[in-house]
Coordinates of C-alpha atoms in Angstrom, one line a residue:
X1 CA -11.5 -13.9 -0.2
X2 CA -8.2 -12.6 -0.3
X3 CA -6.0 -9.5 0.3
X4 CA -2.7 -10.8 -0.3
X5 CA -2.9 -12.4 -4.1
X6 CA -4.0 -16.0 -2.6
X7 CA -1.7 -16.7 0.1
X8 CA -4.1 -16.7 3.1
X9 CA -7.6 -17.0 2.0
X10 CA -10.5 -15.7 4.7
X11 CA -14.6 -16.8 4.7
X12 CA -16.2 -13.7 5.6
X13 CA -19.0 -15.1 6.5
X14 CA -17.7 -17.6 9.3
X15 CA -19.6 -15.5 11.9
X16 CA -22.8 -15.1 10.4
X17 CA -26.3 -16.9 10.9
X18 CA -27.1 -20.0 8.8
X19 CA -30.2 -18.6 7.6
X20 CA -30.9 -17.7 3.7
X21 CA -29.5 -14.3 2.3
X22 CA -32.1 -12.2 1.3
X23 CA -29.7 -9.2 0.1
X24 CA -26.7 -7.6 0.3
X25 CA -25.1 -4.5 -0.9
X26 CA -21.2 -3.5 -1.2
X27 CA -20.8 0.2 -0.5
X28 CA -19.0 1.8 -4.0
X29 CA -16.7 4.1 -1.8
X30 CA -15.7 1.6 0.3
X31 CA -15.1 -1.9 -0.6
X32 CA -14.5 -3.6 3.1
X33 CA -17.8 -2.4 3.9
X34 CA -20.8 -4.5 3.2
X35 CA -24.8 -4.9 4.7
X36 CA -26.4 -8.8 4.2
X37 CA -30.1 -9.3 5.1
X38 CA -31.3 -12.9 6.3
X39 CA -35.2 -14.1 6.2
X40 CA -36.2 -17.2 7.8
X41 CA -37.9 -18.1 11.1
X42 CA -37.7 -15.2 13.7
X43 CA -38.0 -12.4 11.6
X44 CA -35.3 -10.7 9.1
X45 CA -31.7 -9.7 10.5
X46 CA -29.4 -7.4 9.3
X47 CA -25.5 -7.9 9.6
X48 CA -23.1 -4.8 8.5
X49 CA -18.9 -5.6 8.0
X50 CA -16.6 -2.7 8.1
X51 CA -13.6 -4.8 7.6
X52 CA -14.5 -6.9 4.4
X53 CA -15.8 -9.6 6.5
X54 CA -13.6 -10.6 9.6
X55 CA -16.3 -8.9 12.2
X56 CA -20.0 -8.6 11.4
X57 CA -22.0 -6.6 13.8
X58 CA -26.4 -7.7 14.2
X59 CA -27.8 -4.1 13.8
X60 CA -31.3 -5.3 13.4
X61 CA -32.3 -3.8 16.5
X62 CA -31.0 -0.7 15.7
X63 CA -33.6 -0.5 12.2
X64 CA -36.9 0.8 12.9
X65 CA -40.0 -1.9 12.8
X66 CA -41.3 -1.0 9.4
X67 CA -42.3 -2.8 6.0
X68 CA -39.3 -2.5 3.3
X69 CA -39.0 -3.3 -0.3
X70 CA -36.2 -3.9 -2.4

């Protein structure tokens, strides 16, 4: 992506597992901030940005161990 009309373009996903995306949601008030969900092996993770995608943060341990559906 980009913030400054193509002259530096940014992966935001550089940091992130190589696993398949499951889901991921953009909050409406808040365009830098998104969730992604990854299946696979080990169980699901969740990954949160707050800065459109230069930092993710795991916060899969901080989700209680319970059944979800989309």
């Amino acid at each position: 992506y980009t913030r400054d009309y193509g002259v530096t373009w940014l992966s935001p996903v550089s940091n992130l597992p190589t696993r398949p995306v499951t889901d991921f949601a953009m909050d409406p008030a808040d365009p830098l901030r998104t969730v992604v969900t990854f299946g696979a092996a080990g169980g699901p993770h969740v990954f949160i940005t707050k800065d459109g995608g230069a930092t993710w943060s795991d916060i899969t341990a901080q989700l209680p161990d319970v059944t979800t559906q989309a």
